[in-house]
């Protein structure tokens, strides 16, 4: 919620959007926004075969999360990927325990806080947990994992970086303390049916420019029935991996030079991508009926 906004004000705002888009809140109740999600992970080669990224998707709560364990812990013999995996697993459990209630900023902050308290592994990580709340996608974010909302061939929203300085993101820890959970930032952006949300660890966002992401999603949309979220996620993860394997110019390279650090090409890193295609419950029902009436090969 914004400063000075009450829970009732936020609910009224959601209802007004429902009326504007669907004619009435009664009609909207039958056509709530839903996320059709897919994911892909590509760990970089190294001492930790599973990599240091982690994620979850929850169809039940129209939610997803991404965490990127801080690789510097390897110098102390710690696999921060284990911390990230525990954190994301606990986030999913805690979020689904909230039932069908609204996913407001404070609710997501409480989910992350409870999940962090239950994470026993050593290490620290970034974390981004997002969920649909009426017409909004709300998120709680710590660090440089994040998401982009695509509307057609344009970027409608991009979550801001949350870092101390270049390449030093805020990070949370359980056994190993880091950024206090109170420093996590609450984000919100309006969604529309047809939008595509692309979320990723910095292995995606540091290695692909926004235009690269737009073009890859557009290309997959043009295939078959519009490309599944899983297909989009795999294509994006493969492109990010290819970018650092071949030394392509990248957002990380540009940011390095802006910070007066000598660097060219991309950044070798684990790559995790979650893609969420925004549709409505009625649309999903229609697709379900269509699939039941078809033949499987």
PDB file of C-alpha atoms in Angstrom:
ATOM      1  CA  UNK A   1       0.000   0.000   0.000  1.00  0.00           C
ATOM      2  CA  UNK A   2       1.054   3.536  -0.608  1.00  0.00           C
ATOM      3  CA  UNK A   3       1.637   5.972   2.245  1.00  0.00           C
ATOM      4  CA  UNK A   4      -1.700   7.043   3.693  1.00  0.00           C
ATOM      5  CA  UNK A   5      -3.626   4.257   1.935  1.00  0.00           C
ATOM      6  CA  UNK A   6      -5.762   1.913   4.037  1.00  0.00           C
ATOM      7  CA  UNK A   7      -6.651  -1.697   3.295  1.00  0.00           C
ATOM      8  CA  UNK A   8     -10.205  -0.576   2.465  1.00  0.00           C
ATOM      9  CA  UNK A   9      -8.853   2.026   0.024  1.00  0.00           C
ATOM     10  CA  UNK A  10      -6.788  -0.647  -1.723  1.00  0.00           C
ATOM     11  CA  UNK A  11      -9.786  -2.989  -1.941  1.00  0.00           C
ATOM     12  CA  UNK A  12     -11.933  -0.194  -3.379  1.00  0.00           C
ATOM     13  CA  UNK A  13      -9.241   0.448  -5.984  1.00  0.00           C
ATOM     14  CA  UNK A  14      -9.205  -3.205  -6.986  1.00  0.00           C
ATOM     15  CA  UNK A  15     -13.021  -3.175  -7.273  1.00  0.00           C
ATOM     16  CA  UNK A  16     -12.927  -0.060  -9.458  1.00  0.00           C
ATOM     17  CA  UNK A  17     -10.492  -1.759 -11.855  1.00  0.00           C
ATOM     18  CA  UNK A  18     -12.786  -4.820 -11.918  1.00  0.00           C
ATOM     19  CA  UNK A  19     -15.722  -2.641 -12.891  1.00  0.00           C
ATOM     20  CA  UNK A  20     -13.713  -0.815 -15.537  1.00  0.00           C
ATOM     21  CA  UNK A  21     -12.380  -3.983 -17.167  1.00  0.00           C
ATOM     22  CA  UNK A  22     -15.249  -6.443 -16.771  1.00  0.00           C
ATOM     23  CA  UNK A  23     -18.347  -4.246 -16.327  1.00  0.00           C
ATOM     24  CA  UNK A  24     -19.018  -5.196 -12.703  1.00  0.00           C
ATOM     25  CA  UNK A  25     -17.303  -6.756  -9.724  1.00  0.00           C
ATOM     26  CA  UNK A  26     -19.719  -9.698 -10.074  1.00  0.00           C
ATOM     27  CA  UNK A  27     -18.474 -10.338 -13.621  1.00  0.00           C
ATOM     28  CA  UNK A  28     -14.897  -9.860 -12.449  1.00  0.00           C
ATOM     29  CA  UNK A  29     -15.318 -12.536  -9.774  1.00  0.00           C
ATOM     30  CA  UNK A  30     -15.778 -15.031 -12.614  1.00  0.00           C
ATOM     31  CA  UNK A  31     -12.740 -13.726 -14.522  1.00  0.00           C
ATOM     32  CA  UNK A  32      -9.951 -13.180 -12.032  1.00  0.00           C
ATOM     33  CA  UNK A  33      -6.450 -12.880 -13.391  1.00  0.00           C
ATOM     34  CA  UNK A  34      -4.510 -16.122 -13.428  1.00  0.00           C
ATOM     35  CA  UNK A  35      -0.869 -16.917 -14.099  1.00  0.00           C
ATOM     36  CA  UNK A  36       0.040 -19.713 -16.507  1.00  0.00           C
ATOM     37  CA  UNK A  37       3.641 -20.370 -15.437  1.00  0.00           C
ATOM     38  CA  UNK A  38       6.730 -22.206 -16.601  1.00  0.00           C
ATOM     39  CA  UNK A  39      10.357 -22.159 -15.494  1.00  0.00           C
ATOM     40  CA  UNK A  40      13.875 -23.103 -16.530  1.00  0.00           C
ATOM     41  CA  UNK A  41      17.174 -23.311 -14.635  1.00  0.00           C
ATOM     42  CA  UNK A  42      20.686 -23.554 -16.030  1.00  0.00           C
ATOM     43  CA  UNK A  43      23.395 -23.836 -13.344  1.00  0.00           C
ATOM     44  CA  UNK A  44      26.833 -22.701 -14.435  1.00  0.00           C
ATOM     45  CA  UNK A  45      29.584 -25.290 -14.282  1.00  0.00           C
ATOM     46  CA  UNK A  46      31.266 -25.287 -10.899  1.00  0.00           C
ATOM     47  CA  UNK A  47      31.628 -27.055  -7.582  1.00  0.00           C
ATOM     48  CA  UNK A  48      27.883 -26.982  -6.861  1.00  0.00           C
ATOM     49  CA  UNK A  49      26.048 -29.112  -9.477  1.00  0.00           C
ATOM     50  CA  UNK A  50      22.621 -27.704  -8.547  1.00  0.00           C
ATOM     51  CA  UNK A  51      23.878 -24.141  -8.754  1.00  0.00           C
ATOM     52  CA  UNK A  52      23.121 -21.402  -6.250  1.00  0.00           C
ATOM     53  CA  UNK A  53      19.773 -20.228  -7.652  1.00  0.00           C
ATOM     54  CA  UNK A  54      16.385 -21.491  -6.497  1.00  0.00           C
ATOM     55  CA  UNK A  55      12.751 -20.787  -7.323  1.00  0.00           C
ATOM     56  CA  UNK A  56       9.165 -21.865  -6.805  1.00  0.00           C
ATOM     57  CA  UNK A  57       5.873 -21.502  -8.638  1.00  0.00           C
ATOM     58  CA  UNK A  58       2.470 -21.809  -6.998  1.00  0.00           C
ATOM     59  CA  UNK A  59      -0.515 -22.235  -9.302  1.00  0.00           C
ATOM     60  CA  UNK A  60      -2.699 -22.343  -6.188  1.00  0.00           C
ATOM     61  CA  UNK A  61      -1.724 -18.799  -5.183  1.00  0.00           C
ATOM     62  CA  UNK A  62      -0.807 -17.362  -8.608  1.00  0.00           C
ATOM     63  CA  UNK A  63       2.647 -16.705  -7.237  1.00  0.00           C
ATOM     64  CA  UNK A  64       6.327 -17.324  -7.849  1.00  0.00           C
ATOM     65  CA  UNK A  65       9.652 -16.668  -6.214  1.00  0.00           C
ATOM     66  CA  UNK A  66      13.325 -16.555  -7.170  1.00  0.00           C
ATOM     67  CA  UNK A  67      16.400 -16.536  -4.940  1.00  0.00           C
ATOM     68  CA  UNK A  68      20.090 -16.329  -5.840  1.00  0.00           C
ATOM     69  CA  UNK A  69      22.503 -17.658  -3.234  1.00  0.00           C
ATOM     70  CA  UNK A  70      25.572 -15.447  -2.828  1.00  0.00           C
ATOM     71  CA  UNK A  71      28.496 -17.292  -4.395  1.00  0.00           C
ATOM     72  CA  UNK A  72      31.109 -15.703  -2.137  1.00  0.00           C
ATOM     73  CA  UNK A  73      30.179 -18.176   0.604  1.00  0.00           C
ATOM     74  CA  UNK A  74      32.001 -20.900  -1.345  1.00  0.00           C
ATOM     75  CA  UNK A  75      35.254 -19.481  -0.022  1.00  0.00           C
ATOM     76  CA  UNK A  76      34.067 -20.555   3.443  1.00  0.00           C
ATOM     77  CA  UNK A  77      33.004 -24.000   2.262  1.00  0.00           C
ATOM     78  CA  UNK A  78      29.317 -23.027   2.288  1.00  0.00           C
ATOM     79  CA  UNK A  79      26.872 -23.863  -0.517  1.00  0.00           C
ATOM     80  CA  UNK A  80      24.579 -20.833  -0.535  1.00  0.00           C
ATOM     81  CA  UNK A  81      22.390 -22.668  -3.044  1.00  0.00           C
ATOM     82  CA  UNK A  82      21.150 -24.886  -0.223  1.00  0.00           C
ATOM     83  CA  UNK A  83      20.103 -21.788   1.695  1.00  0.00           C
ATOM     84  CA  UNK A  84      18.285 -20.416  -1.382  1.00  0.00           C
ATOM     85  CA  UNK A  85      16.486 -23.722  -2.002  1.00  0.00           C
ATOM     86  CA  UNK A  86      15.312 -24.001   1.607  1.00  0.00           C
ATOM     87  CA  UNK A  87      14.143 -20.383   1.552  1.00  0.00           C
ATOM     88  CA  UNK A  88      12.087 -20.748  -1.636  1.00  0.00           C
ATOM     89  CA  UNK A  89      10.571 -24.052  -0.521  1.00  0.00           C
ATOM     90  CA  UNK A  90       9.487 -22.469   2.766  1.00  0.00           C
ATOM     91  CA  UNK A  91       8.138 -19.391   0.968  1.00  0.00           C
ATOM     92  CA  UNK A  92       5.832 -21.575  -1.121  1.00  0.00           C
ATOM     93  CA  UNK A  93       4.590 -23.432   1.955  1.00  0.00           C
ATOM     94  CA  UNK A  94       3.979 -20.234   3.926  1.00  0.00           C
ATOM     95  CA  UNK A  95       2.281 -18.500   1.002  1.00  0.00           C
ATOM     96  CA  UNK A  96      -0.096 -21.393   0.354  1.00  0.00           C
ATOM     97  CA  UNK A  97      -0.935 -21.475   4.063  1.00  0.00           C
ATOM     98  CA  UNK A  98      -2.409 -17.990   3.709  1.00  0.00           C
ATOM     99  CA  UNK A  99      -5.259 -19.573   1.728  1.00  0.00           C
ATOM    100  CA  UNK A 100      -7.274 -17.408  -0.631  1.00  0.00           C
ATOM    101  CA  UNK A 101      -6.594 -14.129   1.154  1.00  0.00           C
ATOM    102  CA  UNK A 102      -5.135 -11.085  -0.545  1.00  0.00           C
ATOM    103  CA  UNK A 103      -1.413 -11.027  -1.299  1.00  0.00           C
ATOM    104  CA  UNK A 104      -0.693  -7.497  -0.082  1.00  0.00           C
ATOM    105  CA  UNK A 105       2.804  -6.170   0.478  1.00  0.00           C
ATOM    106  CA  UNK A 106       2.669  -6.767   4.242  1.00  0.00           C
ATOM    107  CA  UNK A 107       1.403 -10.324   3.668  1.00  0.00           C
ATOM    108  CA  UNK A 108       4.305 -11.107   1.319  1.00  0.00           C
ATOM    109  CA  UNK A 109       6.757  -9.545   3.789  1.00  0.00           C
ATOM    110  CA  UNK A 110       5.357 -11.775   6.549  1.00  0.00           C
ATOM    111  CA  UNK A 111       5.648 -14.830   4.281  1.00  0.00           C
ATOM    112  CA  UNK A 112       9.312 -14.079   3.556  1.00  0.00           C
ATOM    113  CA  UNK A 113      10.017 -13.410   7.238  1.00  0.00           C
ATOM    114  CA  UNK A 114       8.449 -16.709   8.354  1.00  0.00           C
ATOM    115  CA  UNK A 115      10.252 -18.628   5.606  1.00  0.00           C
ATOM    116  CA  UNK A 116      13.551 -17.056   6.609  1.00  0.00           C
ATOM    117  CA  UNK A 117      13.008 -18.081  10.233  1.00  0.00           C
ATOM    118  CA  UNK A 118      12.563 -21.700   9.124  1.00  0.00           C
ATOM    119  CA  UNK A 119      15.654 -21.757   6.898  1.00  0.00           C
ATOM    120  CA  UNK A 120      18.465 -23.523   8.735  1.00  0.00           C
ATOM    121  CA  UNK A 121      21.172 -23.681   6.053  1.00  0.00           C
ATOM    122  CA  UNK A 122      24.117 -21.309   6.137  1.00  0.00           C
ATOM    123  CA  UNK A 123      24.597 -18.609   3.523  1.00  0.00           C
ATOM    124  CA  UNK A 124      22.705 -15.603   2.213  1.00  0.00           C
ATOM    125  CA  UNK A 125      20.736 -14.856  -0.936  1.00  0.00           C
ATOM    126  CA  UNK A 126      18.659 -12.354  -2.821  1.00  0.00           C
ATOM    127  CA  UNK A 127      14.918 -13.021  -2.884  1.00  0.00           C
ATOM    128  CA  UNK A 128      11.953 -11.895  -4.948  1.00  0.00           C
ATOM    129  CA  UNK A 129       8.479 -13.248  -4.135  1.00  0.00           C
ATOM    130  CA  UNK A 130       5.514 -12.080  -6.221  1.00  0.00           C
ATOM    131  CA  UNK A 131       1.800 -12.863  -6.314  1.00  0.00           C
ATOM    132  CA  UNK A 132      -1.370 -11.670  -8.032  1.00  0.00           C
ATOM    133  CA  UNK A 133      -3.558  -9.438  -5.878  1.00  0.00           C
ATOM    134  CA  UNK A 134      -6.674  -8.430  -7.799  1.00  0.00           C
ATOM    135  CA  UNK A 135      -5.455  -6.477 -10.822  1.00  0.00           C
ATOM    136  CA  UNK A 136      -1.969  -6.077  -9.349  1.00  0.00           C
ATOM    137  CA  UNK A 137       1.190  -8.104  -9.307  1.00  0.00           C
ATOM    138  CA  UNK A 138       2.671  -7.425  -5.875  1.00  0.00           C
ATOM    139  CA  UNK A 139       6.173  -8.396  -4.818  1.00  0.00           C
ATOM    140  CA  UNK A 140       8.576  -8.266  -1.927  1.00  0.00           C
ATOM    141  CA  UNK A 141      12.163  -7.936  -3.092  1.00  0.00           C
ATOM    142  CA  UNK A 142      15.665  -8.038  -1.653  1.00  0.00           C
ATOM    143  CA  UNK A 143      18.589  -7.728  -4.052  1.00  0.00           C
ATOM    144  CA  UNK A 144      18.991  -8.017  -7.805  1.00  0.00           C
ATOM    145  CA  UNK A 145      16.636 -10.805  -8.798  1.00  0.00           C
ATOM    146  CA  UNK A 146      13.539  -9.264 -10.334  1.00  0.00           C
ATOM    147  CA  UNK A 147      10.928  -9.235 -13.082  1.00  0.00           C
ATOM    148  CA  UNK A 148       9.774  -7.466 -16.240  1.00  0.00           C
ATOM    149  CA  UNK A 149       6.164  -7.108 -17.409  1.00  0.00           C
ATOM    150  CA  UNK A 150       5.774  -7.251 -21.194  1.00  0.00           C
ATOM    151  CA  UNK A 151       2.656  -5.798 -22.823  1.00  0.00           C
ATOM    152  CA  UNK A 152       2.750  -6.602 -26.506  1.00  0.00           C
ATOM    153  CA  UNK A 153       6.214  -5.636 -27.733  1.00  0.00           C
ATOM    154  CA  UNK A 154       6.873  -3.068 -24.998  1.00  0.00           C
ATOM    155  CA  UNK A 155       8.157  -3.219 -21.421  1.00  0.00           C
ATOM    156  CA  UNK A 156       5.312  -1.994 -19.224  1.00  0.00           C
ATOM    157  CA  UNK A 157       7.239  -2.349 -15.944  1.00  0.00           C
ATOM    158  CA  UNK A 158      10.638  -3.415 -14.640  1.00  0.00           C
ATOM    159  CA  UNK A 159      11.371  -3.981 -10.974  1.00  0.00           C
ATOM    160  CA  UNK A 160      14.158  -1.715  -9.671  1.00  0.00           C
ATOM    161  CA  UNK A 161      17.559  -2.967  -8.563  1.00  0.00           C
ATOM    162  CA  UNK A 162      18.000  -3.218  -4.810  1.00  0.00           C
ATOM    163  CA  UNK A 163      21.726  -3.047  -4.148  1.00  0.00           C
ATOM    164  CA  UNK A 164      24.312  -1.256  -2.022  1.00  0.00           C
ATOM    165  CA  UNK A 165      26.394  -0.453  -5.091  1.00  0.00           C
ATOM    166  CA  UNK A 166      27.258  -2.026  -8.422  1.00  0.00           C
ATOM    167  CA  UNK A 167      27.204  -5.846  -8.200  1.00  0.00           C
ATOM    168  CA  UNK A 168      26.721  -5.785  -4.418  1.00  0.00           C
ATOM    169  CA  UNK A 169      23.037  -6.605  -3.893  1.00  0.00           C
ATOM    170  CA  UNK A 170      21.176  -6.570  -0.623  1.00  0.00           C
ATOM    171  CA  UNK A 171      20.870 -10.137   0.708  1.00  0.00           C
ATOM    172  CA  UNK A 172      19.100 -11.904   3.534  1.00  0.00           C
ATOM    173  CA  UNK A 173      20.322 -14.681   5.770  1.00  0.00           C
ATOM    174  CA  UNK A 174      19.101 -16.843   8.633  1.00  0.00           C
ATOM    175  CA  UNK A 175      22.049 -18.382  10.463  1.00  0.00           C
ATOM    176  CA  UNK A 176      24.297 -15.823   8.749  1.00  0.00           C
ATOM    177  CA  UNK A 177      22.765 -12.387   9.216  1.00  0.00           C
ATOM    178  CA  UNK A 178      22.707  -9.883   6.399  1.00  0.00           C
ATOM    179  CA  UNK A 179      20.112  -7.321   5.280  1.00  0.00           C
ATOM    180  CA  UNK A 180      17.314  -6.980   7.878  1.00  0.00           C
ATOM    181  CA  UNK A 181      14.000  -8.148   6.435  1.00  0.00           C
ATOM    182  CA  UNK A 182      12.647  -4.671   7.193  1.00  0.00           C
ATOM    183  CA  UNK A 183      14.843  -3.344   4.365  1.00  0.00           C
ATOM    184  CA  UNK A 184      13.040  -5.485   1.763  1.00  0.00           C
ATOM    185  CA  UNK A 185      11.075  -3.329  -0.692  1.00  0.00           C
ATOM    186  CA  UNK A 186       7.408  -3.776  -1.580  1.00  0.00           C
ATOM    187  CA  UNK A 187       6.548  -3.436  -5.266  1.00  0.00           C
ATOM    188  CA  UNK A 188       3.279  -3.362  -7.217  1.00  0.00           C
ATOM    189  CA  UNK A 189       2.294  -2.983 -10.860  1.00  0.00           C
ATOM    190  CA  UNK A 190      -0.989  -3.363 -12.717  1.00  0.00           C
ATOM    191  CA  UNK A 191      -1.451  -6.411 -14.942  1.00  0.00           C
ATOM    192  CA  UNK A 192      -3.705  -6.986 -17.957  1.00  0.00           C
ATOM    193  CA  UNK A 193      -4.785 -10.189 -19.712  1.00  0.00           C
ATOM    194  CA  UNK A 194      -2.210 -10.978 -22.386  1.00  0.00           C
ATOM    195  CA  UNK A 195       0.746  -9.612 -20.428  1.00  0.00           C
ATOM    196  CA  UNK A 196       3.822 -11.802 -20.017  1.00  0.00           C
ATOM    197  CA  UNK A 197       5.822 -11.558 -16.798  1.00  0.00           C
ATOM    198  CA  UNK A 198       9.472 -12.563 -17.136  1.00  0.00           C
ATOM    199  CA  UNK A 199      11.196 -13.055 -13.776  1.00  0.00           C
ATOM    200  CA  UNK A 200      14.793 -14.054 -13.327  1.00  0.00           C
ATOM    201  CA  UNK A 201      17.907 -14.164 -11.246  1.00  0.00           C
ATOM    202  CA  UNK A 202      20.679 -11.780 -12.224  1.00  0.00           C
ATOM    203  CA  UNK A 203      22.020 -14.522 -14.477  1.00  0.00           C
ATOM    204  CA  UNK A 204      19.166 -13.597 -16.812  1.00  0.00           C
ATOM    205  CA  UNK A 205      18.897  -9.863 -16.208  1.00  0.00           C
ATOM    206  CA  UNK A 206      22.662  -9.207 -16.337  1.00  0.00           C
ATOM    207  CA  UNK A 207      23.139 -11.117 -19.575  1.00  0.00           C
ATOM    208  CA  UNK A 208      20.161 -10.180 -21.757  1.00  0.00           C
ATOM    209  CA  UNK A 209      19.069  -6.678 -22.708  1.00  0.00           C
ATOM    210  CA  UNK A 210      15.381  -5.841 -22.430  1.00  0.00           C
ATOM    211  CA  UNK A 211      15.083  -5.877 -26.216  1.00  0.00           C
ATOM    212  CA  UNK A 212      16.564  -9.392 -26.314  1.00  0.00           C
ATOM    213  CA  UNK A 213      13.881 -10.561 -23.882  1.00  0.00           C
ATOM    214  CA  UNK A 214      11.109  -8.817 -25.849  1.00  0.00           C
ATOM    215  CA  UNK A 215      12.258 -10.411 -29.114  1.00  0.00           C
ATOM    216  CA  UNK A 216      12.582 -13.927 -27.661  1.00  0.00           C
ATOM    217  CA  UNK A 217       9.107 -13.779 -26.128  1.00  0.00           C
ATOM    218  CA  UNK A 218       7.646 -12.388 -29.374  1.00  0.00           C
ATOM    219  CA  UNK A 219       9.291 -15.181 -31.373  1.00  0.00           C
ATOM    220  CA  UNK A 220       7.862 -17.883 -29.099  1.00  0.00           C
ATOM    221  CA  UNK A 221       4.431 -16.220 -29.194  1.00  0.00           C
ATOM    222  CA  UNK A 222       4.490 -16.493 -32.987  1.00  0.00           C
ATOM    223  CA  UNK A 223       4.947 -20.255 -32.805  1.00  0.00           C
ATOM    224  CA  UNK A 224       2.007 -22.656 -32.686  1.00  0.00           C
ATOM    225  CA  UNK A 225      -0.674 -21.605 -30.206  1.00  0.00           C
ATOM    226  CA  UNK A 226       1.389 -18.695 -28.948  1.00  0.00           C
ATOM    227  CA  UNK A 227       4.185 -20.519 -27.158  1.00  0.00           C
ATOM    228  CA  UNK A 228       3.838 -21.977 -23.684  1.00  0.00           C
ATOM    229  CA  UNK A 229       5.294 -20.285 -20.619  1.00  0.00           C
ATOM    230  CA  UNK A 230       7.657 -23.247 -20.251  1.00  0.00           C
ATOM    231  CA  UNK A 231       8.919 -22.846 -23.826  1.00  0.00           C
ATOM    232  CA  UNK A 232       9.491 -19.129 -23.286  1.00  0.00           C
ATOM    233  CA  UNK A 233      11.393 -19.780 -20.053  1.00  0.00           C
ATOM    234  CA  UNK A 234      13.632 -22.382 -21.692  1.00  0.00           C
ATOM    235  CA  UNK A 235      14.386 -20.103 -24.643  1.00  0.00           C
ATOM    236  CA  UNK A 236      15.286 -17.180 -22.374  1.00  0.00           C
ATOM    237  CA  UNK A 237      17.512 -19.290 -20.113  1.00  0.00           C
ATOM    238  CA  UNK A 238      19.306 -20.770 -23.120  1.00  0.00           C
ATOM    239  CA  UNK A 239      19.877 -17.304 -24.614  1.00  0.00           C
ATOM    240  CA  UNK A 240      21.315 -15.962 -21.343  1.00  0.00           C
ATOM    241  CA  UNK A 241      23.633 -18.960 -21.038  1.00  0.00           C
ATOM    242  CA  UNK A 242      24.725 -18.565 -24.654  1.00  0.00           C
ATOM    243  CA  UNK A 243      25.408 -14.854 -24.046  1.00  0.00           C
ATOM    244  CA  UNK A 244      28.001 -15.530 -21.356  1.00  0.00           C
ATOM    245  CA  UNK A 245      29.416 -18.609 -23.061  1.00  0.00           C
ATOM    246  CA  UNK A 246      30.129 -16.604 -26.231  1.00  0.00           C
ATOM    247  CA  UNK A 247      31.126 -13.340 -24.530  1.00  0.00           C
ATOM    248  CA  UNK A 248      28.342 -11.199 -26.005  1.00  0.00           C
ATOM    249  CA  UNK A 249      27.898  -7.581 -24.965  1.00  0.00           C
ATOM    250  CA  UNK A 250      25.547  -7.398 -22.001  1.00  0.00           C
ATOM    251  CA  UNK A 251      23.842  -5.129 -19.466  1.00  0.00           C
ATOM    252  CA  UNK A 252      26.453  -6.301 -16.952  1.00  0.00           C
ATOM    253  CA  UNK A 253      29.276  -5.170 -19.206  1.00  0.00           C
ATOM    254  CA  UNK A 254      27.685  -1.769 -19.710  1.00  0.00           C
ATOM    255  CA  UNK A 255      27.058  -1.354 -15.978  1.00  0.00           C
ATOM    256  CA  UNK A 256      30.640  -2.386 -15.207  1.00  0.00           C
ATOM    257  CA  UNK A 257      32.048   0.324 -17.423  1.00  0.00           C
ATOM    258  CA  UNK A 258      29.640   2.866 -15.962  1.00  0.00           C
ATOM    259  CA  UNK A 259      31.047   1.922 -12.542  1.00  0.00           C
ATOM    260  CA  UNK A 260      34.581   2.384 -13.997  1.00  0.00           C
ATOM    261  CA  UNK A 261      35.346  -1.320 -13.804  1.00  0.00           C
ATOM    262  CA  UNK A 262      37.139  -2.924 -16.717  1.00  0.00           C
ATOM    263  CA  UNK A 263      34.861  -5.660 -18.033  1.00  0.00           C
ATOM    264  CA  UNK A 264      33.732  -6.801 -21.463  1.00  0.00           C
ATOM    265  CA  UNK A 265      31.127  -9.310 -22.531  1.00  0.00           C
ATOM    266  CA  UNK A 266      28.674 -11.066 -20.240  1.00  0.00           C
ATOM    267  CA  UNK A 267      28.819 -12.577 -16.753  1.00  0.00           C
ATOM    268  CA  UNK A 268      29.094 -16.344 -16.151  1.00  0.00           C
ATOM    269  CA  UNK A 269      26.351 -17.159 -13.666  1.00  0.00           C
ATOM    270  CA  UNK A 270      23.527 -19.510 -12.812  1.00  0.00           C
ATOM    271  CA  UNK A 271      20.430 -18.644 -14.835  1.00  0.00           C
ATOM    272  CA  UNK A 272      16.906 -19.082 -13.486  1.00  0.00           C
ATOM    273  CA  UNK A 273      13.805 -17.900 -15.351  1.00  0.00           C
ATOM    274  CA  UNK A 274      10.114 -17.964 -14.472  1.00  0.00           C
ATOM    275  CA  UNK A 275       7.652 -16.899 -17.162  1.00  0.00           C
ATOM    276  CA  UNK A 276       4.027 -16.160 -16.288  1.00  0.00           C
ATOM    277  CA  UNK A 277       1.440 -15.606 -19.011  1.00  0.00           C
ATOM    278  CA  UNK A 278      -1.412 -13.491 -17.645  1.00  0.00           C
ATOM    279  CA  UNK A 279      -4.888 -14.746 -18.516  1.00  0.00           C
ATOM    280  CA  UNK A 280      -8.300 -14.953 -16.822  1.00  0.00           C
ATOM    281  CA  UNK A 281     -10.058 -17.805 -15.086  1.00  0.00           C
ATOM    282  CA  UNK A 282     -12.688 -17.916 -17.844  1.00  0.00           C
ATOM    283  CA  UNK A 283     -10.005 -18.155 -20.512  1.00  0.00           C
ATOM    284  CA  UNK A 284      -8.300 -20.937 -18.622  1.00  0.00           C
ATOM    285  CA  UNK A 285     -11.611 -22.827 -18.387  1.00  0.00           C
ATOM    286  CA  UNK A 286     -12.078 -22.499 -22.151  1.00  0.00           C
ATOM    287  CA  UNK A 287      -8.584 -23.804 -22.785  1.00  0.00           C
ATOM    288  CA  UNK A 288      -9.249 -26.718 -20.439  1.00  0.00           C
ATOM    289  CA  UNK A 289     -12.436 -27.657 -22.299  1.00  0.00           C
ATOM    290  CA  UNK A 290     -10.606 -27.398 -25.617  1.00  0.00           C
ATOM    291  CA  UNK A 291      -7.809 -29.652 -24.428  1.00  0.00           C
ATOM    292  CA  UNK A 292     -10.283 -32.241 -23.076  1.00  0.00           C
ATOM    293  CA  UNK A 293     -12.028 -32.371 -26.440  1.00  0.00           C
ATOM    294  CA  UNK A 294      -8.824 -32.852 -28.403  1.00  0.00           C
ATOM    295  CA  UNK A 295      -6.720 -35.904 -29.105  1.00  0.00           C
ATOM    296  CA  UNK A 296      -3.373 -36.610 -27.484  1.00  0.00           C
ATOM    297  CA  UNK A 297      -0.539 -37.878 -29.626  1.00  0.00           C
TER     298      UNK A 297
END
